CSV table of C-alpha atoms in Angstrom, one decimal:
chain,number,residue,atom,x,y,z
A,17,MET,CA,8.8,-0.3,0.9
A,18,LYS,CA,11.0,-0.1,-2.1
A,19,TYR,CA,10.5,-1.8,-5.5
A,20,ARG,CA,13.4,-2.4,-7.8
A,21,THR,CA,12.7,-2.1,-11.5
A,22,VAL,CA,14.7,-4.4,-13.7
A,23,ALA,CA,14.5,-3.2,-17.3
A,24,VAL,CA,15.1,-5.5,-20.2
A,25,SER,CA,15.2,-4.5,-23.9
A,26,THR,CA,11.9,-5.9,-24.7
A,27,ALA,CA,10.2,-4.0,-21.8
A,28,ALA,CA,11.8,-0.8,-23.0
A,29,ALA,CA,10.2,-1.5,-26.4
A,30,LEU,CA,6.8,-2.0,-25.0
A,31,THR,CA,4.4,0.9,-25.5
A,32,ALA,CA,2.5,2.1,-22.6
A,33,THR,CA,-0.7,1.3,-24.5
A,34,ALA,CA,0.3,-2.3,-24.9
A,35,LEU,CA,1.4,-2.6,-21.2
A,36,LEU,CA,-1.9,-1.2,-20.0
A,37,SER,CA,-4.3,-3.0,-22.4
A,38,GLY,CA,-2.8,-6.4,-21.9
A,39,CYS,CA,-1.5,-6.7,-25.4
A,40,GLY,CA,1.9,-8.2,-24.5
A,41,SER,CA,3.0,-11.8,-24.8
A,42,ASP,CA,0.6,-14.2,-23.0
A,43,GLY,CA,3.2,-16.9,-22.7
A,44,GLY,CA,1.7,-19.2,-25.3
A,45,ASP,CA,-1.7,-20.1,-26.6
A,46,GLU,CA,-1.8,-23.6,-25.1
A,47,PRO,CA,-5.2,-24.3,-23.2
A,48,ALA,CA,-5.4,-25.2,-19.6
A,49,SER,CA,-4.6,-28.7,-18.9
A,50,SER,CA,-7.5,-31.1,-18.5
A,51,GLY,CA,-5.6,-33.3,-16.0
A,52,PRO,CA,-4.3,-32.8,-12.5
A,53,ALA,CA,-2.3,-29.6,-12.0
A,54,SER,CA,0.5,-28.9,-9.7
A,55,LEU,CA,1.1,-25.2,-9.1
A,56,THR,CA,3.9,-23.3,-7.4
A,57,TYR,CA,3.2,-20.1,-5.4
A,58,TRP,CA,5.8,-17.7,-4.4
A,59,ALA,CA,4.8,-15.7,-1.3
A,60,TRP,CA,6.1,-14.0,1.8
A,61,ALA,CA,3.0,-13.6,4.0
A,62,PRO,CA,3.3,-15.8,7.1
A,63,GLY,CA,1.2,-18.9,7.2
A,64,MET,CA,0.4,-19.0,3.5
A,65,ASP,CA,1.3,-22.7,3.4
A,66,LYS,CA,-1.3,-23.4,5.9
A,67,VAL,CA,-3.9,-21.5,3.8
A,68,ALA,CA,-2.8,-23.5,0.7
A,69,ASP,CA,-3.3,-26.8,2.8
A,70,ILE,CA,-7.0,-25.9,3.1
A,71,TRP,CA,-7.3,-25.6,-0.6
A,72,ASN,CA,-5.3,-28.8,-1.2
A,73,LYS,CA,-7.6,-30.8,1.1
A,74,GLY,CA,-10.8,-29.2,0.0
A,75,PRO,CA,-11.7,-27.5,-3.3
A,76,GLY,CA,-8.2,-28.2,-4.7
A,77,LYS,CA,-8.5,-31.9,-4.2
A,78,GLU,CA,-11.9,-31.9,-5.9
A,79,ALA,CA,-10.6,-30.0,-8.9
A,80,GLY,CA,-7.3,-31.9,-9.0
A,81,ILE,CA,-5.3,-28.8,-8.4
A,82,THR,CA,-2.4,-28.9,-5.8
A,83,VAL,CA,-0.6,-25.7,-4.7
A,84,THR,CA,2.8,-25.7,-3.2
A,85,VAL,CA,4.0,-22.5,-1.4
A,86,LYS,CA,7.6,-21.4,-1.5
A,87,LYS,CA,8.4,-18.7,1.1
A,88,GLN,CA,10.2,-15.7,-0.4
A,89,ALA,CA,11.6,-12.3,0.7
A,90,SER,CA,9.4,-9.4,-0.1
A,91,GLY,CA,10.0,-6.0,-1.8
A,92,ASP,CA,13.0,-5.5,-4.0
A,93,ASP,CA,14.3,-9.1,-3.6
A,94,LEU,CA,11.2,-10.8,-4.9
A,95,VAL,CA,10.7,-8.4,-7.8
A,96,THR,CA,14.2,-9.0,-9.0
A,97,LYS,CA,14.0,-12.8,-8.4
A,98,ILE,CA,10.7,-13.2,-10.2
A,99,ILE,CA,11.9,-11.1,-13.3
A,100,THR,CA,15.1,-13.1,-13.5
A,101,ALA,CA,13.0,-16.3,-13.3
A,102,ALA,CA,10.7,-15.1,-16.0
A,103,LYS,CA,13.5,-14.2,-18.4
A,104,ALA,CA,14.6,-17.9,-18.1
A,105,HIS,CA,11.0,-19.0,-18.4
A,106,LYS,CA,11.2,-20.6,-15.0
A,107,ALA,CA,8.8,-18.3,-13.0
A,108,PRO,CA,6.4,-20.0,-10.6
A,109,ASP,CA,2.6,-20.3,-11.5
A,110,LEU,CA,1.7,-17.6,-8.9
A,111,VAL,CA,3.3,-14.8,-7.1
A,112,GLN,CA,2.4,-12.5,-4.2
A,113,ALA,CA,3.0,-9.0,-5.7
A,114,GLU,CA,2.7,-5.7,-4.0
A,115,TYR,CA,0.5,-3.2,-5.9
A,116,GLN,CA,3.3,-0.8,-6.5
A,117,ALA,CA,5.3,-3.6,-8.2
A,118,LEU,CA,2.6,-4.6,-10.7
A,119,PRO,CA,3.5,-2.2,-13.5
A,120,THR,CA,7.1,-3.2,-13.2
A,121,LEU,CA,6.2,-6.9,-13.5
A,122,VAL,CA,3.8,-6.2,-16.4
A,123,SER,CA,6.3,-4.1,-18.3
A,124,ASN,CA,8.8,-7.0,-18.0
A,125,ASP,CA,6.1,-9.4,-19.4
A,126,VAL,CA,5.9,-11.4,-16.2
A,127,LEU,CA,2.2,-11.5,-15.5
A,128,ALA,CA,-0.7,-12.9,-17.4
A,129,ASP,CA,-4.0,-11.2,-18.0
A,130,ILE,CA,-6.6,-13.3,-16.0
A,131,SER,CA,-9.7,-11.0,-16.8
A,132,GLU,CA,-11.5,-13.9,-18.4
A,133,GLU,CA,-10.8,-16.3,-15.6
A,134,ALA,CA,-11.4,-14.0,-12.5
A,135,GLY,CA,-12.7,-10.7,-13.8
A,136,ASP,CA,-16.2,-11.4,-12.3
A,137,ALA,CA,-14.6,-11.0,-8.8
A,138,LYS,CA,-14.6,-7.2,-9.2
A,139,ASP,CA,-17.7,-6.6,-7.0
A,140,GLU,CA,-15.8,-8.2,-4.1
A,141,PHE,CA,-13.4,-5.2,-3.7
A,142,ALA,CA,-13.5,-1.5,-3.4
A,143,ASP,CA,-13.1,0.2,-6.7
A,144,GLY,CA,-9.9,2.0,-5.7
A,145,ILE,CA,-8.3,-1.4,-4.8
A,146,TRP,CA,-9.5,-3.2,-7.9
A,147,GLN,CA,-8.1,-0.5,-10.1
A,148,GLN,CA,-4.6,-1.2,-8.8
A,149,THR,CA,-4.7,-4.7,-10.2
A,150,THR,CA,-6.0,-3.6,-13.7
A,151,LEU,CA,-3.7,-0.7,-14.1
A,152,GLY,CA,-6.7,1.3,-15.3
A,153,SER,CA,-7.3,-1.1,-18.3
A,154,GLU,CA,-9.6,-3.9,-19.3
A,155,ALA,CA,-7.0,-6.4,-18.3
A,156,LEU,CA,-6.7,-7.9,-14.9
A,157,TYR,CA,-3.1,-8.8,-13.7
A,158,ALA,CA,-3.8,-9.9,-10.2
A,159,LEU,CA,-6.5,-10.3,-7.6
A,160,PRO,CA,-6.3,-8.0,-4.6
A,161,GLN,CA,-5.3,-9.8,-1.4
A,162,ASP,CA,-4.7,-7.3,1.4
A,163,SER,CA,-5.0,-3.5,1.7
A,164,GLY,CA,-3.7,-0.6,4.0
A,165,PRO,CA,-6.3,2.2,4.1
A,166,LEU,CA,-5.0,5.2,5.9
A,167,MET,CA,-6.5,6.3,9.2
A,168,PHE,CA,-5.9,8.8,12.1
A,169,TYR,CA,-4.7,7.4,15.5
A,170,TYR,CA,-4.6,9.5,18.6
A,171,ARG,CA,-4.1,9.3,22.4
A,172,LYS,CA,-7.6,9.7,23.9
A,173,ASP,CA,-6.3,10.6,27.3
A,174,LEU,CA,-4.0,13.3,26.0
A,175,PHE,CA,-6.6,14.8,23.7
A,176,GLU,CA,-8.9,15.1,26.7
A,177,GLN,CA,-6.2,16.4,28.9
A,178,TYR,CA,-5.3,19.3,26.5
A,179,GLY,CA,-8.9,19.9,25.3
A,180,LEU,CA,-8.1,18.8,21.8
A,181,THR,CA,-10.8,17.8,19.3
A,182,VAL,CA,-10.3,14.9,16.8
A,183,PRO,CA,-9.8,16.7,13.5
A,184,THR,CA,-12.2,15.9,10.6
A,185,THR,CA,-10.4,18.1,8.0
A,186,TRP,CA,-6.8,18.9,7.3
A,187,ASP,CA,-7.4,22.5,8.3
A,188,GLU,CA,-8.6,21.3,11.7
A,189,PHE,CA,-5.5,19.0,11.9
A,190,ALA,CA,-3.2,21.9,11.5
A,191,GLU,CA,-5.1,23.9,14.1
A,192,THR,CA,-5.0,21.0,16.5
A,193,ALA,CA,-1.2,20.7,16.0
A,194,ARG,CA,-0.8,24.5,16.7
A,195,ALA,CA,-3.2,24.3,19.8
A,196,LEU,CA,-1.2,21.4,21.3
A,197,LYS,CA,2.1,23.3,20.8
A,198,LYS,CA,0.7,26.3,22.7
A,199,LYS,CA,-0.5,24.2,25.5
A,200,ALA,CA,2.4,21.8,25.7
A,201,PRO,CA,5.5,23.0,23.8
A,202,ASP,CA,7.4,19.8,24.6
A,203,LYS,CA,4.8,17.6,22.7
A,204,ASP,CA,4.0,17.2,19.0
A,205,LEU,CA,0.7,16.2,17.4
A,206,THR,CA,2.7,14.0,15.0
A,207,THR,CA,5.9,14.0,12.8
A,208,PHE,CA,6.6,14.2,9.2
A,209,SER,CA,8.8,11.2,8.3
A,210,SER,CA,11.1,11.4,5.2
A,211,ASN,CA,11.6,7.7,5.6
A,212,ASP,CA,8.1,6.7,4.5
A,213,SER,CA,7.6,7.2,0.8
A,214,GLY,CA,4.5,4.9,1.0
A,215,LEU,CA,2.7,7.2,3.5
A,216,PHE,CA,3.4,10.3,1.4
A,217,ALA,CA,2.1,8.5,-1.7
A,218,GLY,CA,-1.1,7.5,0.2
A,219,LEU,CA,-1.7,11.0,1.3
A,220,ALA,CA,-1.2,12.2,-2.2
A,221,GLN,CA,-3.7,9.6,-3.5
A,222,GLN,CA,-6.3,10.9,-1.0
A,223,ALA,CA,-5.8,14.4,-2.5
A,224,GLY,CA,-6.5,13.0,-6.0
A,225,ALA,CA,-2.9,12.5,-7.3
A,226,LYS,CA,-2.2,10.3,-10.3
A,227,TRP,CA,1.6,10.0,-10.4
A,228,TRP,CA,1.9,7.8,-13.5
A,229,THR,CA,-0.6,7.8,-16.3
A,230,THR,CA,-0.3,6.9,-20.1
A,231,GLY,CA,-1.3,8.6,-23.2
A,232,GLY,CA,-0.8,6.9,-26.5
A,233,ASP,CA,2.6,5.1,-26.4
A,234,LYS,CA,4.1,7.3,-23.6
A,235,TRP,CA,4.2,7.6,-19.9
A,236,LYS,CA,3.2,10.8,-18.2
A,237,VAL,CA,4.7,11.5,-14.8
A,238,ALA,CA,2.8,14.0,-12.6
A,239,ILE,CA,4.4,13.6,-9.2
A,240,ASP,CA,4.5,17.3,-8.9
A,241,ASP,CA,0.8,17.7,-9.8
A,242,PRO,CA,-1.5,20.2,-8.0
A,243,ALA,CA,-2.8,17.5,-5.7
A,244,THR,CA,0.6,16.4,-4.5
A,245,GLN,CA,1.8,20.0,-4.4
A,246,LYS,CA,-1.0,20.7,-2.0
A,247,VAL,CA,0.0,17.8,0.2
A,248,ALA,CA,3.6,18.8,0.2
A,249,ASP,CA,2.9,22.5,1.0
A,250,PHE,CA,0.6,21.5,3.8
A,251,TRP,CA,3.1,19.2,5.6
A,252,GLY,CA,6.0,21.4,4.7
A,253,GLY,CA,4.3,24.4,6.2
A,254,LEU,CA,3.7,22.6,9.4
A,255,VAL,CA,7.3,21.5,9.7
A,256,GLU,CA,8.6,24.9,8.8
A,257,GLU,CA,6.6,26.6,11.5
A,258,GLY,CA,7.5,24.0,14.1
A,259,ALA,CA,3.8,22.9,14.7
A,260,ILE,CA,4.8,19.2,14.2
A,261,ASP,CA,8.1,17.3,14.5
A,262,ASN,CA,10.4,16.6,11.5
A,263,GLN,CA,12.0,13.4,12.7
A,264,PRO,CA,11.7,10.0,10.8
A,265,MET,CA,9.6,7.2,12.1
A,266,TYR,CA,10.6,3.7,13.1
A,267,THR,CA,13.6,4.8,15.1
A,268,PRO,CA,14.2,4.2,18.8
A,269,ALA,CA,13.6,8.0,19.3
A,270,TRP,CA,10.2,7.7,17.6
A,271,ASN,CA,9.2,4.7,19.6
A,272,LYS,CA,10.0,6.5,22.8
A,273,ALA,CA,8.0,9.5,21.6
A,274,LEU,CA,5.0,7.4,21.2
A,275,ASN,CA,5.5,5.4,24.4
A,276,THR,CA,6.0,8.6,26.6
A,277,GLY,CA,3.3,10.7,24.9
A,278,LYS,CA,5.6,13.2,23.4
A,279,GLN,CA,3.9,12.4,20.1
A,280,VAL,CA,0.2,12.2,20.7
A,281,ALA,CA,-1.2,11.2,17.3
A,282,TRP,CA,-0.1,9.2,14.2
A,283,VAL,CA,-1.3,9.1,10.5
A,284,SER,CA,-1.0,5.4,9.6
A,285,ALA,CA,-2.8,2.5,8.1
A,286,VAL,CA,-5.2,-0.2,9.4
A,287,TRP,CA,-2.1,-2.3,10.4
A,288,ALA,CA,-1.0,0.3,12.9
A,289,PRO,CA,-2.1,-1.7,16.0
A,290,GLY,CA,0.7,-4.2,15.5
A,291,THR,CA,3.3,-1.4,15.3
A,292,LEU,CA,1.9,0.4,18.4
A,293,THR,CA,2.0,-2.9,20.3
A,294,THR,CA,5.8,-3.0,19.8
A,295,ALA,CA,6.6,0.6,19.7
A,296,ALA,CA,4.5,1.9,22.5
A,297,PRO,CA,3.6,-1.0,24.8
A,298,GLU,CA,3.0,1.2,27.9
A,299,THR,CA,0.2,3.0,26.1
A,300,LYS,CA,-2.1,0.1,25.4
A,301,GLY,CA,-5.7,1.0,25.6
A,302,LYS,CA,-5.0,4.7,25.5
A,303,TRP,CA,-5.3,5.1,21.7
A,304,ALA,CA,-8.3,5.4,19.4
A,305,MET,CA,-8.8,5.3,15.7
A,306,ALA,CA,-10.7,7.8,13.5
A,307,PRO,CA,-11.1,8.5,9.8
A,308,LEU,CA,-8.3,10.3,8.1
A,309,PRO,CA,-8.9,14.1,8.0
A,310,GLN,CA,-10.5,15.2,4.7
A,311,TRP,CA,-9.7,18.0,2.3
A,312,LYS,CA,-13.3,18.7,2.0
A,313,ALA,CA,-15.6,18.4,5.0
A,314,GLY,CA,-18.1,15.6,4.9
A,315,GLU,CA,-16.1,13.4,2.4
A,316,ASN,CA,-15.0,9.8,3.0
A,317,VAL,CA,-11.7,9.5,1.0
A,318,THR,CA,-8.6,7.8,2.1
A,319,GLY,CA,-5.3,6.6,0.6
A,320,SER,CA,-3.4,3.4,0.9
A,321,TRP,CA,-0.1,2.5,2.6
A,322,GLY,CA,0.9,-1.1,1.7
A,323,GLY,CA,-1.0,-4.0,0.4
A,324,SER,CA,-0.5,-6.9,-2.1
A,325,SER,CA,-2.1,-9.1,-4.6
A,326,THR,CA,-2.0,-12.6,-6.1
A,327,ALA,CA,-0.8,-12.7,-9.7
A,328,VAL,CA,-0.6,-15.5,-12.3
A,329,THR,CA,2.6,-15.6,-14.4
A,330,ASN,CA,2.9,-16.1,-18.2
A,331,ASP,CA,5.1,-19.1,-17.4
A,332,SER,CA,2.3,-21.0,-15.8
A,333,LYS,CA,1.3,-24.0,-17.8
A,334,ASP,CA,-2.2,-23.9,-16.4
A,335,LYS,CA,-3.3,-20.3,-16.0
A,336,LYS,CA,-7.0,-21.4,-15.6
A,337,ALA,CA,-6.1,-23.5,-12.6
A,338,ALA,CA,-3.8,-20.9,-11.2
A,339,ALA,CA,-6.5,-18.2,-11.6
A,340,ALA,CA,-9.0,-20.4,-9.9
A,341,PHE,CA,-6.7,-20.8,-6.7
A,342,ALA,CA,-6.1,-17.0,-6.7
A,343,LYS,CA,-9.8,-16.3,-6.8
A,344,TRP,CA,-10.5,-18.7,-4.1
A,345,LEU,CA,-7.7,-17.5,-1.9
A,346,ASN,CA,-8.9,-13.9,-2.0
A,347,THR,CA,-12.7,-14.2,-2.2
A,348,ASP,CA,-13.8,-17.5,-0.4
A,349,PRO,CA,-14.8,-16.9,3.2
A,350,THR,CA,-12.8,-19.9,4.5
A,351,ALA,CA,-9.8,-18.8,2.7
A,352,LEU,CA,-10.1,-15.2,3.9
A,353,ALA,CA,-10.6,-16.2,7.5
A,354,ALA,CA,-7.4,-18.3,7.2
A,355,LEU,CA,-5.5,-15.4,5.7
A,356,VAL,CA,-6.5,-13.2,8.7
A,357,LYS,CA,-5.7,-15.8,11.3
A,358,GLU,CA,-2.5,-17.2,9.8
A,359,GLY,CA,-1.1,-14.2,7.9
A,360,GLY,CA,-2.4,-11.4,10.1
A,361,ILE,CA,-3.5,-9.5,7.0
A,362,TYR,CA,-6.3,-7.0,6.5
A,363,PRO,CA,-8.2,-8.6,3.5
A,364,ALA,CA,-8.9,-6.5,0.5
A,365,ALA,CA,-12.3,-8.4,0.0
A,366,THR,CA,-14.8,-6.0,1.6
A,367,ALA,CA,-17.0,-8.9,2.9
A,368,ALA,CA,-14.1,-10.1,5.0
A,369,GLN,CA,-13.3,-6.8,6.7
A,370,THR,CA,-15.7,-7.3,9.4
A,371,GLY,CA,-17.0,-10.4,11.3
A,372,GLY,CA,-15.2,-13.6,11.8
A,373,ALA,CA,-11.6,-13.1,12.8
A,374,LEU,CA,-12.2,-9.4,12.6
A,375,SER,CA,-15.3,-9.3,14.8
A,376,LYS,CA,-13.2,-8.3,17.8
A,377,ALA,CA,-11.0,-5.2,18.0
A,378,PRO,CA,-7.3,-5.6,18.3
A,379,ASP,CA,-6.2,-6.1,21.9
A,380,TYR,CA,-4.4,-2.8,21.8
A,381,PHE,CA,-7.7,-1.0,21.0
A,382,SER,CA,-9.8,-3.0,23.4
A,383,GLY,CA,-11.6,0.2,24.3
A,384,GLN,CA,-12.9,0.6,20.7
A,385,PRO,CA,-14.9,-2.5,20.1
A,386,GLY,CA,-16.1,-1.3,16.6
A,387,PHE,CA,-12.6,-0.9,15.3
A,388,TYR,CA,-12.9,-3.1,12.4
A,389,THR,CA,-16.5,-2.0,11.5
A,390,GLU,CA,-15.2,1.6,11.4
A,391,ALA,CA,-12.2,0.5,9.4
A,392,ALA,CA,-14.3,-1.2,6.8
A,393,GLU,CA,-16.3,2.0,6.2
A,394,ILE,CA,-13.1,4.0,5.8
A,395,ALA,CA,-11.7,1.3,3.4
A,396,GLN,CA,-14.7,1.8,1.1
A,397,GLY,CA,-13.5,5.3,0.3
A,398,THR,CA,-10.0,4.2,-0.8
A,399,ALA,CA,-8.8,6.4,-3.6
A,400,PRO,CA,-7.3,4.8,-6.7
A,401,ALA,CA,-3.6,4.8,-7.0
A,402,ALA,CA,-1.6,5.3,-10.3
A,403,TRP,CA,1.6,3.3,-10.3
A,404,GLY,CA,4.3,3.2,-12.9
A,405,PRO,CA,7.3,1.1,-13.8
A,406,ASN,CA,9.9,2.8,-11.7
A,407,VAL,CA,8.3,3.4,-8.2
A,408,ASN,CA,11.6,2.4,-6.7
A,409,VAL,CA,13.3,5.5,-8.2
A,410,ALA,CA,10.6,7.9,-7.1
A,411,TYR,CA,10.6,6.6,-3.6
A,412,SER,CA,14.4,6.8,-3.4
A,413,ALA,CA,14.2,10.4,-4.6
A,414,PHE,CA,11.6,11.1,-2.0
A,415,LYS,CA,13.8,9.9,0.8
A,416,ASP,CA,16.8,11.9,-0.5
A,417,ASN,CA,15.2,15.2,-1.1
A,418,PHE,CA,12.5,15.2,1.6
A,419,ALA,CA,15.0,14.2,4.2
A,420,ALA,CA,17.1,17.3,3.6
A,421,ALA,CA,14.0,19.5,3.4
A,422,ALA,CA,12.5,18.1,6.6
A,423,LYS,CA,15.8,18.4,8.5
A,424,ASN,CA,16.4,22.0,7.4
A,425,ARG,CA,12.6,22.9,7.6
A,426,SER,CA,12.9,24.2,4.1
A,427,ASP,CA,10.5,24.3,1.1
A,428,PHE,CA,9.0,20.9,0.3
A,429,GLY,CA,8.1,22.2,-3.1
A,430,THR,CA,11.7,22.0,-4.3
A,431,ALA,CA,12.0,18.5,-2.9
A,432,LEU,CA,8.9,17.5,-4.9
A,433,THR,CA,10.2,18.9,-8.1
A,434,ALA,CA,13.5,17.0,-7.6
A,435,MET,CA,11.5,13.8,-7.1
A,436,GLN,CA,9.6,14.5,-10.3
A,437,ASP,CA,12.8,15.2,-12.3
A,438,ALA,CA,14.5,12.0,-11.0
A,439,THR,CA,11.6,9.9,-12.0
A,440,VAL,CA,11.3,11.3,-15.4
A,441,ALA,CA,15.0,11.0,-16.1
A,442,ASP,CA,15.0,7.4,-15.1
A,443,LEU,CA,12.1,6.5,-17.4
A,444,LYS,CA,13.9,8.0,-20.3
A,445,LYS,CA,17.1,6.3,-19.3
A,446,GLN,CA,15.3,2.9,-19.4
A,447,GLY,CA,14.0,3.6,-22.9
A,448,PHE,CA,10.3,4.4,-22.1
A,449,GLY,CA,8.6,7.1,-24.0
A,450,VAL,CA,7.7,10.0,-21.8
A,451,SER,CA,5.4,12.9,-22.6
A,452,GLU,CA,6.4,16.3,-21.2
């Protein structure tokens, strides 16, 4: 997904230290109201109004707090809309914000620090997920809602047919890709997709990448750090030698490759069953899920692809009440069960990742009854992500440069450098301090 950064003069003047330590404006010092509170929540997840109804008829009624959900578009559209509303001091009380968008919203002074109201919820989430809502600081800008830990999906029948072993390391992954090509030249283990910046970011996270960090009053961009270079060289090498395909995902051709068995595996996130159901309906029951291959044998580290949070805005007149709803929404068992049922999400709260609505495997993976138990174990190893205020620019540069490199089967390192340079140049253009 893409995220549009809308820079304003005040945001450009913010130091990175202030941004990450929660020292910006808090929208006023007035205390939470003592009477009834009526809150507005902008969200795009399906069924969120039904989940809010549970609150309104139960704990919300007891506390005198009513929440009204207003359905929104996601991605760029919502980020732009919420920043525009905040500039006019007309933002809603709560907003569903994707993790990558949080630094942009914080740098534009949209989100409130709710660490005092909800910071005790930390133990409900994996460390790598929690870190994305704190931006590595003592502040808390949102509560995690859903997550997308990366996993490895493969065709059980075709792995057995061609005598392939499920890879546990990336070296084994490469050897498996080569072995399949020798046995079935018309098939590919998988493809490298230049359309999917989020997948590449998640793979880099697994390798230990920290794309945006701060030092003093400046941002440091390290998209071309050794960890990401390792990931780029690995995938670029497989593409260059023809061991895997070089076509983008989410196209009719890609769907056909999955459905016919031309592509026999897929690196994706926990939400992949829904995509496979649509893209490859004729292969239902033939797939299995395994942990993502590791850079070091025996480790349990994965990256994220997707996920969102619930944030309270500085415009809210009752931040305490808004934070109470956000905490209930993302930690209460009844609320989490409703989020899974109505919204189809994979909850970030670890206690909700097994049992209840997730006690049964997805229909598409009916042959793997422990699907969600295994997924929860994988999710515990989610590596932290380091996002910055111009993720949209980095993602756009990835698509432009890696598309050409993948098509030409040329050096991915050059594409990575171009991605780094474009991101740094944009930060400087916006007025942020950047350390070299």
